[in-house]
Structure formats: C-alpha cells, structure tokens
Amino acid sequence: MARAAVPGRLIWRVATVDATKDETATARTLVLDVPGWPGHLAGQHVDVKLTAEDGYSVERSYSIASAADGTRLKLTVQRIADGEVSPYLTGDLQPGDQLELRGPIGGWFVWNPSSTAPVLLVAGGSGVVPLMAMIRADKDKVPVRLIYSVRSPADVLYGPELSERARVSPLTLTYLYTRAAPAGMPVGRINADILAAAGWPPDSKPAVFVCGPTGFVEAAANLLVAAGHDPAAVKTERFGPTS
Ligand SMILES: Cc1cc2nc3c(=O)[nH]c(=O)nc-3n(C[C@H](O)[C@H](O)[C@H](O)COP(=O)(O)OP(=O)(O)OC[C@H]3O[C@@H](n4cnc5c(N)ncnc54)[C@H](O)[C@@H]3O)c2cc1C
C-alpha cells in the first residue's frame, strides 16, 4: 500500500466501467473494476487518462469515493458545463467502456481508520467525494461531523446514504445552502458560528478534513484556525480554480 502511494511507482491500469449511477442531474458515480488495484486509503485520488483515436490524451484527477473494496473503485464526477473531460465521464461513458487510471495518489489528505480522534469533515460541492470515502471507511464508528456546503438541495451528493448512515452511526450532518434552501432554512456561506455550532471544539482535538473549490477551502481553513484548531490537524484538498 505505502509503496503504491509513491508517485514514481505508479503505473497506468485499464479500468472497466461496471456500472454508472446518476447522483444528481449533473453528477454521476462510476463504478470501476481495476484488475491489479493495490488498495487505497480514504482521501486518496486517482489520475484518469482519456486518449482519442488520433493519440491526443488528457488527464484529470478524481477522488476515490469508496472505501477499499478489492479491485472495485467508485469515482463521482461533477459535470462542468464547458469542461473537456467531466461532460464525457458524466454523459458518454457506459458500462463496459474502458479508461486508463493510475493511483492511489496522496499520502497527506488521508484518514487513518485506526485513529480514534473525532472527525470533522467540511465539504464544498463535489469536495464531499473523498470525505464520503472516509465516512464509508468508518467501520469502528468513530464520531464524525460533516458540514456540507452545496448550492441547493438538488445538488446534494449521496443524500439518502448520508441520511441512513446518520441514522445508524455517530454521523452528524449539517447542510449549508449557498443559492437555494429548503423552506425555513437560510441561504448563506460557511462562517465561524456554523463551524462552532456544527463542528467539534478545538479541545476535542479532532482530525479535520476540508475539501472543495479553492476559495471555499481557504475560507473554511482560515475560520477553523482562527477558532483555535491546530493548523497541522486541518488537512485540505482543493478541486477547482475558484469557488
Ligand atoms: C486531487 C483532486 C481531486 C479531484 N476530485 C474530483 C472529484 O472527486 N470529482 C470531481 O467532479 N472533480 C474532481 N476534481 C476536479 C477534476 O480534476 C477536474 O478539474 C474537473 O472534473 C473539471 O475537468 P474538465 O476537464 O471537465 O474541465 P476543464 O476543461 O479542465 O475546465 C473547464 C472550465 O471549468 C473550470 N473548472 C475546472 N475545474 C473546475 C472545478 N472543479 N470547479 C469549477 N470550475 C472548474 C476551468 O477553470 C475552466 O474554465 C479533483 C481535482 C483534484 C486536483
């Protein structure tokens, strides 16, 4: 496992799409079978490579949404309307199709499932994907608090599964809606009051993971550090150019 995470040793593997699942109108989960997959830790990602018939190829990174499960991997891709790769992955790719990927990548933004510290997960949009892998890997039921900022209820990824996990395990969910909220709920952005009310206090010494668009991650991480969280315990991953 540790050897596989060293970039110099990564090899491209051929993955076959087993199934696809629409999570929202613009996001799709790809269930992949990757022969030879060495296993991964929650929080790691893969590089996906697509190659056209004329040899032109393009690569993008995608977080792994699933806990380790043999040769099976789940990726969830949010379609960017004018994007080069995400419209293909969320629209054209079908079961039986193949693509190349390499990984697992990343040794910092990972959750160690043997850790007993409470966990605070702060997600912006599709930044919930690697955090979902952590929730799915939480077999020992370490208490987890997820603060999930999303444009509207229709944009929530994994909604039914999150609700069910919150029912049966010590997972607390707090949704923040930035454009349209359900009746009776405010529209707004992450702030210090929400982090104080829905997160863990710094003296609980939580493991903290923040993931999403760059602006969201910087805002949330700054708020957490200003609230007294140890900067070294606040791990961040940035997905896109801006929030
Ligand atoms: C470590 C890592 C993990 C990632 N994991 C995921 C994941 O699990 N799911 C997922 O959907 N994406 C993930 N991404 C983002 C992904 O790699 C691509 O950037 C994204 O799919 C857009 O690619 P594209 O080719 O469609 O768009 P591009 O052709 O690269 O870009 C088209 C336009 O969209 C803008 N843009 C690019 N990316 C974003 C973005 N993320 N948000 C807003 N605007 C953007 C560009 O500036 C450009 O204007 C991850 C990125 C990193 C670095």
CSV table of C-alpha atoms and ligand atoms in Angstrom, one decimal:
chain,number,residue,atom,x,y,z
A,1,MET,CA,0.0,0.0,0.0
A,2,ALA,CA,2.7,2.5,1.0
A,3,ARG,CA,4.7,1.5,-2.0
A,4,ALA,CA,1.8,2.0,-4.3
A,5,ALA,CA,1.3,5.6,-3.0
A,6,VAL,CA,4.8,6.6,-4.1
A,7,PRO,CA,4.2,8.5,-7.4
A,8,GLY,CA,7.3,7.1,-9.1
A,9,ARG,CA,6.0,3.6,-8.8
A,10,LEU,CA,2.5,4.3,-10.2
A,11,ILE,CA,1.5,2.5,-13.3
A,12,TRP,CA,-1.4,3.1,-15.7
A,13,ARG,CA,-4.0,0.4,-15.4
A,14,VAL,CA,-7.0,-0.3,-17.6
A,15,ALA,CA,-10.3,0.1,-15.7
A,16,THR,CA,-13.6,-1.2,-16.9
A,17,VAL,CA,-16.9,0.6,-16.1
A,18,ASP,CA,-19.1,-1.9,-14.3
A,19,ALA,CA,-22.0,0.5,-13.7
A,20,THR,CA,-22.9,4.1,-13.5
A,21,LYS,CA,-25.3,5.9,-11.1
A,22,ASP,CA,-26.7,9.4,-11.5
A,23,GLU,CA,-26.3,11.1,-8.1
A,24,THR,CA,-27.9,14.4,-9.3
A,25,ALA,CA,-28.8,15.9,-12.7
A,26,THR,CA,-25.1,16.9,-13.2
A,27,ALA,CA,-23.1,14.3,-11.2
A,28,ARG,CA,-22.5,10.7,-11.8
A,29,THR,CA,-20.8,7.9,-10.0
A,30,LEU,CA,-18.7,5.5,-12.0
A,31,VAL,CA,-18.2,2.0,-10.5
A,32,LEU,CA,-15.0,0.7,-11.9
A,33,ASP,CA,-13.2,-2.7,-11.9
A,34,VAL,CA,-9.5,-2.2,-11.9
A,35,PRO,CA,-7.6,-5.5,-12.1
A,36,GLY,CA,-4.4,-5.3,-10.0
A,37,TRP,CA,-5.6,-2.4,-7.9
A,38,PRO,CA,-3.3,-2.4,-4.8
A,39,GLY,CA,-5.9,-0.9,-2.4
A,40,HIS,CA,-6.2,2.6,-1.1
A,41,LEU,CA,-6.9,4.8,1.9
A,42,ALA,CA,-9.9,7.1,2.2
A,43,GLY,CA,-9.0,10.5,0.9
A,44,GLN,CA,-6.7,9.4,-1.9
A,45,HIS,CA,-7.3,10.1,-5.6
A,46,VAL,CA,-6.5,8.7,-9.0
A,47,ASP,CA,-5.5,10.3,-12.3
A,48,VAL,CA,-7.7,9.4,-15.2
A,49,LYS,CA,-6.4,9.4,-18.7
A,50,LEU,CA,-8.5,9.6,-21.8
A,51,THR,CA,-6.9,9.1,-25.2
A,52,ALA,CA,-8.5,9.9,-28.6
A,53,GLU,CA,-8.1,7.8,-31.7
A,54,ASP,CA,-5.6,10.4,-33.1
A,55,GLY,CA,-3.4,9.9,-29.9
A,56,TYR,CA,-4.4,13.2,-28.2
A,57,SER,CA,-4.8,12.5,-24.5
A,58,VAL,CA,-5.9,14.4,-21.5
A,59,GLU,CA,-5.6,13.7,-17.7
A,60,ARG,CA,-7.7,14.8,-14.7
A,61,SER,CA,-7.6,13.8,-11.0
A,62,TYR,CA,-10.6,12.3,-9.3
A,63,SER,CA,-11.0,11.4,-5.7
A,64,ILE,CA,-12.0,7.9,-4.7
A,65,ALA,CA,-15.5,7.9,-3.2
A,66,SER,CA,-15.4,4.3,-2.0
A,67,ALA,CA,-13.7,2.6,1.0
A,68,ALA,CA,-11.2,-0.1,0.0
A,69,ASP,CA,-13.1,-3.0,-1.7
A,70,GLY,CA,-10.9,-5.3,-3.6
A,71,THR,CA,-10.5,-4.3,-7.3
A,72,ARG,CA,-13.6,-2.1,-7.2
A,73,LEU,CA,-13.5,1.7,-7.1
A,74,LYS,CA,-16.1,4.4,-7.2
A,75,LEU,CA,-15.5,7.9,-8.5
A,76,THR,CA,-18.1,10.6,-8.5
A,77,VAL,CA,-17.7,13.3,-11.2
A,78,GLN,CA,-19.5,16.6,-11.2
A,79,ARG,CA,-20.1,17.9,-14.7
A,80,ILE,CA,-18.5,21.3,-15.5
A,81,ALA,CA,-20.6,22.6,-18.4
A,82,ASP,CA,-17.7,23.8,-20.5
A,83,GLY,CA,-15.2,21.2,-19.3
A,84,GLU,CA,-13.2,18.9,-21.5
A,85,VAL,CA,-13.3,15.7,-19.5
A,86,SER,CA,-16.2,15.8,-17.0
A,87,PRO,CA,-19.0,16.0,-19.6
A,88,TYR,CA,-17.7,12.8,-21.2
A,89,LEU,CA,-17.4,11.0,-17.9
A,90,THR,CA,-20.8,12.0,-16.8
A,91,GLY,CA,-22.6,11.7,-20.1
A,92,ASP,CA,-21.0,9.4,-22.6
A,93,LEU,CA,-19.2,6.7,-20.7
A,94,GLN,CA,-21.2,3.5,-20.5
A,95,PRO,CA,-20.9,0.2,-18.6
A,96,GLY,CA,-18.3,-2.0,-20.5
A,97,ASP,CA,-16.3,1.0,-21.6
A,98,GLN,CA,-12.6,1.3,-20.5
A,99,LEU,CA,-10.4,4.1,-19.4
A,100,GLU,CA,-6.9,4.3,-18.0
A,101,LEU,CA,-6.1,5.3,-14.4
A,102,ARG,CA,-3.2,5.4,-12.0
A,103,GLY,CA,-3.1,5.5,-8.3
A,104,PRO,CA,-3.8,5.6,-5.5
A,105,ILE,CA,-2.3,9.1,-5.1
A,106,GLY,CA,-1.8,11.2,-2.0
A,107,GLY,CA,-0.3,10.5,1.4
A,108,TRP,CA,-1.4,13.6,3.3
A,109,PHE,CA,-5.1,14.0,2.8
A,110,VAL,CA,-5.9,10.6,4.1
A,111,TRP,CA,-7.8,9.4,7.1
A,112,ASN,CA,-6.3,6.6,9.2
A,113,PRO,CA,-9.3,4.4,10.2
A,114,SER,CA,-7.4,3.1,13.3
A,115,SER,CA,-7.4,6.7,14.7
A,116,THR,CA,-9.9,7.2,17.5
A,117,ALA,CA,-10.0,11.0,17.4
A,118,PRO,CA,-13.4,12.5,16.4
A,119,VAL,CA,-13.5,13.6,12.8
A,120,LEU,CA,-14.7,16.9,11.3
A,121,LEU,CA,-15.4,16.9,7.6
A,122,VAL,CA,-16.1,20.2,5.8
A,123,ALA,CA,-17.2,19.9,2.2
A,124,GLY,CA,-17.9,22.4,-0.6
A,125,GLY,CA,-19.8,20.9,-3.5
A,126,SER,CA,-18.1,17.9,-5.1
A,127,GLY,CA,-15.4,18.2,-2.4
A,128,VAL,CA,-17.7,15.8,-0.4
A,129,VAL,CA,-16.4,12.9,-2.6
A,130,PRO,CA,-13.2,12.0,-0.7
A,131,LEU,CA,-15.0,12.8,2.6
A,132,MET,CA,-17.6,10.2,1.7
A,133,ALA,CA,-14.8,7.6,1.3
A,134,MET,CA,-13.9,8.4,4.9
A,135,ILE,CA,-17.5,8.1,6.1
A,136,ARG,CA,-17.8,4.8,4.3
A,137,ALA,CA,-14.5,3.5,5.8
A,138,ASP,CA,-15.6,4.3,9.4
A,139,LYS,CA,-16.2,0.7,10.4
A,140,ASP,CA,-15.4,1.4,14.1
A,141,LYS,CA,-18.0,4.1,14.2
A,142,VAL,CA,-15.7,7.0,15.2
A,143,PRO,CA,-17.9,10.0,15.7
A,144,VAL,CA,-18.0,12.1,12.5
A,145,ARG,CA,-19.5,15.5,11.9
A,146,LEU,CA,-20.0,16.5,8.3
A,147,ILE,CA,-20.6,20.2,7.3
A,148,TYR,CA,-21.6,20.1,3.7
A,149,SER,CA,-22.0,23.4,1.7
A,150,VAL,CA,-23.9,23.0,-1.5
A,151,ARG,CA,-25.8,25.2,-3.9
A,152,SER,CA,-29.3,23.7,-3.4
A,153,PRO,CA,-30.9,20.6,-2.2
A,154,ALA,CA,-30.9,19.2,-5.7
A,155,ASP,CA,-27.1,19.3,-5.8
A,156,VAL,CA,-26.5,17.2,-2.7
A,157,LEU,CA,-24.5,14.1,-3.5
A,158,TYR,CA,-25.2,10.8,-1.6
A,159,GLY,CA,-28.2,12.4,0.2
A,160,PRO,CA,-30.1,9.2,1.0
A,161,GLU,CA,-27.0,7.2,2.0
A,162,LEU,CA,-25.8,10.1,4.3
A,163,SER,CA,-29.2,10.2,6.0
A,164,GLU,CA,-29.2,6.4,6.5
A,165,ARG,CA,-25.6,6.5,7.9
A,166,ALA,CA,-26.6,9.3,10.2
A,167,ARG,CA,-29.5,7.2,11.5
A,168,VAL,CA,-27.4,4.1,12.3
A,169,SER,CA,-24.0,5.5,13.2
A,170,PRO,CA,-22.5,8.5,15.1
A,171,LEU,CA,-22.5,10.8,12.0
A,172,THR,CA,-24.0,14.3,12.3
A,173,LEU,CA,-25.0,16.1,9.1
A,174,THR,CA,-25.2,19.8,8.7
A,175,TYR,CA,-26.1,21.2,5.3
A,176,LEU,CA,-25.5,24.8,4.2
A,177,TYR,CA,-27.2,26.1,1.1
A,178,THR,CA,-25.5,28.8,-0.9
A,179,ARG,CA,-28.2,29.6,-3.5
A,180,ALA,CA,-31.5,27.9,-2.7
A,181,ALA,CA,-32.5,26.4,0.6
A,182,PRO,CA,-35.5,24.2,1.7
A,183,ALA,CA,-38.4,26.2,3.2
A,184,GLY,CA,-37.5,27.7,6.6
A,185,MET,CA,-33.7,27.3,6.1
A,186,PRO,CA,-31.3,30.2,5.5
A,187,VAL,CA,-29.2,30.7,2.4
A,188,GLY,CA,-25.6,31.5,3.2
A,189,ARG,CA,-22.0,30.7,3.3
A,190,ILE,CA,-19.8,28.9,5.8
A,191,ASN,CA,-18.9,31.1,8.8
A,192,ALA,CA,-17.4,30.9,12.3
A,193,ASP,CA,-20.8,30.5,14.0
A,194,ILE,CA,-21.7,27.4,11.9
A,195,LEU,CA,-18.3,25.8,12.4
A,196,ALA,CA,-18.6,26.4,16.2
A,197,ALA,CA,-22.1,25.0,16.4
A,198,ALA,CA,-21.8,22.0,14.0
A,199,GLY,CA,-18.1,21.2,14.3
A,200,TRP,CA,-16.0,19.9,17.2
A,201,PRO,CA,-14.4,22.3,19.6
A,202,PRO,CA,-10.6,22.6,19.2
A,203,ASP,CA,-10.1,21.0,22.6
A,204,SER,CA,-11.7,17.7,21.3
A,205,LYS,CA,-8.6,17.5,19.1
A,206,PRO,CA,-10.5,16.3,16.0
A,207,ALA,CA,-9.0,15.2,12.8
A,208,VAL,CA,-10.2,17.8,10.3
A,209,PHE,CA,-10.5,17.4,6.5
A,210,VAL,CA,-11.7,20.3,4.3
A,211,CYS,CA,-12.3,19.7,0.5
A,212,GLY,CA,-13.9,21.7,-2.3
A,213,PRO,CA,-13.2,24.6,-4.6
A,214,THR,CA,-10.1,26.7,-3.7
A,215,GLY,CA,-12.0,29.7,-2.3
A,216,PHE,CA,-14.2,27.6,-0.1
A,217,VAL,CA,-11.3,25.6,1.2
A,218,GLU,CA,-9.2,28.7,2.1
A,219,ALA,CA,-12.2,30.3,3.8
A,220,ALA,CA,-13.1,27.3,5.9
A,221,ALA,CA,-9.5,26.5,6.8
A,222,ASN,CA,-8.8,30.1,7.9
A,223,LEU,CA,-12.0,30.1,10.0
A,224,LEU,CA,-11.0,26.8,11.7
A,225,VAL,CA,-7.5,28.0,12.5
A,226,ALA,CA,-8.9,31.4,13.8
A,227,ALA,CA,-11.2,29.3,16.0
A,228,GLY,CA,-8.2,27.6,17.6
A,229,HIS,CA,-7.8,24.4,15.7
A,230,ASP,CA,-4.2,23.2,15.3
A,231,PRO,CA,-3.2,24.2,11.7
A,232,ALA,CA,-1.4,20.9,11.4
A,233,ALA,CA,-4.6,19.0,12.1
A,234,VAL,CA,-6.5,20.8,9.4
A,235,LYS,CA,-5.9,18.9,6.2
A,236,THR,CA,-7.1,20.4,2.9
A,237,GLU,CA,-7.6,19.4,-0.7
A,238,ARG,CA,-8.5,21.9,-3.5
A,239,PHE,CA,-10.5,20.7,-6.5
A,240,GLY,CA,-11.0,23.7,-8.8
A,241,PRO,CA,-9.6,27.1,-9.7
A,242,THR,CA,-12.1,29.3,-7.8
A,243,SER,CA,-15.2,29.0,-5.7
B,1,LIG,C1,-6.9,16.0,-6.2
B,1,LIG,C2,-8.2,16.3,-7.0
B,1,LIG,C3,-9.3,15.5,-6.8
B,1,LIG,C4,-10.4,15.8,-7.6
B,1,LIG,N1,-11.5,15.1,-7.4
B,1,LIG,C5,-12.7,15.3,-8.0
B,1,LIG,C6,-13.9,14.6,-7.8
B,1,LIG,O1,-13.9,13.6,-7.0
B,1,LIG,N2,-15.0,14.9,-8.5
B,1,LIG,C7,-15.0,15.9,-9.5
B,1,LIG,O2,-16.0,16.1,-10.1
B,1,LIG,N3,-13.9,16.6,-9.7
B,1,LIG,C8,-12.7,16.4,-9.0
B,1,LIG,N4,-11.6,17.1,-9.3
B,1,LIG,C9,-11.6,18.1,-10.3
B,1,LIG,C10,-11.3,17.4,-11.7
B,1,LIG,O3,-9.9,17.0,-11.7
B,1,LIG,C11,-11.4,18.4,-12.9
B,1,LIG,O4,-10.8,19.6,-12.7
B,1,LIG,C12,-12.9,18.6,-13.2
B,1,LIG,O5,-13.6,17.4,-13.5
B,1,LIG,C13,-13.0,19.6,-14.4
B,1,LIG,O6,-12.4,19.0,-15.5
B,1,LIG,P1,-12.9,19.3,-17.0
B,1,LIG,O7,-11.9,18.7,-18.0
B,1,LIG,O8,-14.3,18.9,-17.2
B,1,LIG,O9,-12.9,20.9,-17.1
B,1,LIG,P2,-11.7,21.8,-17.7
B,1,LIG,O10,-11.7,21.6,-19.2
B,1,LIG,O11,-10.4,21.4,-17.0
B,1,LIG,O12,-12.1,23.2,-17.3
B,1,LIG,C14,-13.2,23.9,-17.9
B,1,LIG,C15,-13.6,25.2,-17.2
B,1,LIG,O13,-14.0,24.9,-15.8
B,1,LIG,C16,-13.2,25.4,-14.8
B,1,LIG,N5,-13.0,24.4,-13.8
B,1,LIG,C17,-12.2,23.3,-13.9
B,1,LIG,N6,-12.3,22.6,-12.8
B,1,LIG,C18,-13.3,23.1,-12.0
B,1,LIG,C19,-13.9,22.8,-10.8
B,1,LIG,N7,-13.5,21.7,-10.1
B,1,LIG,N8,-14.9,23.7,-10.3
B,1,LIG,C20,-15.2,24.8,-11.0
B,1,LIG,N9,-14.7,25.1,-12.2
B,1,LIG,C21,-13.7,24.3,-12.7
B,1,LIG,C22,-11.9,25.8,-15.6
B,1,LIG,O14,-11.2,26.9,-15.0
B,1,LIG,C23,-12.4,26.1,-17.0
B,1,LIG,O15,-12.9,27.4,-17.0
B,1,LIG,C24,-10.4,16.9,-8.5
B,1,LIG,C25,-9.3,17.7,-8.7
B,1,LIG,C26,-8.2,17.4,-7.9
B,1,LIG,C27,-6.9,18.3,-8.1
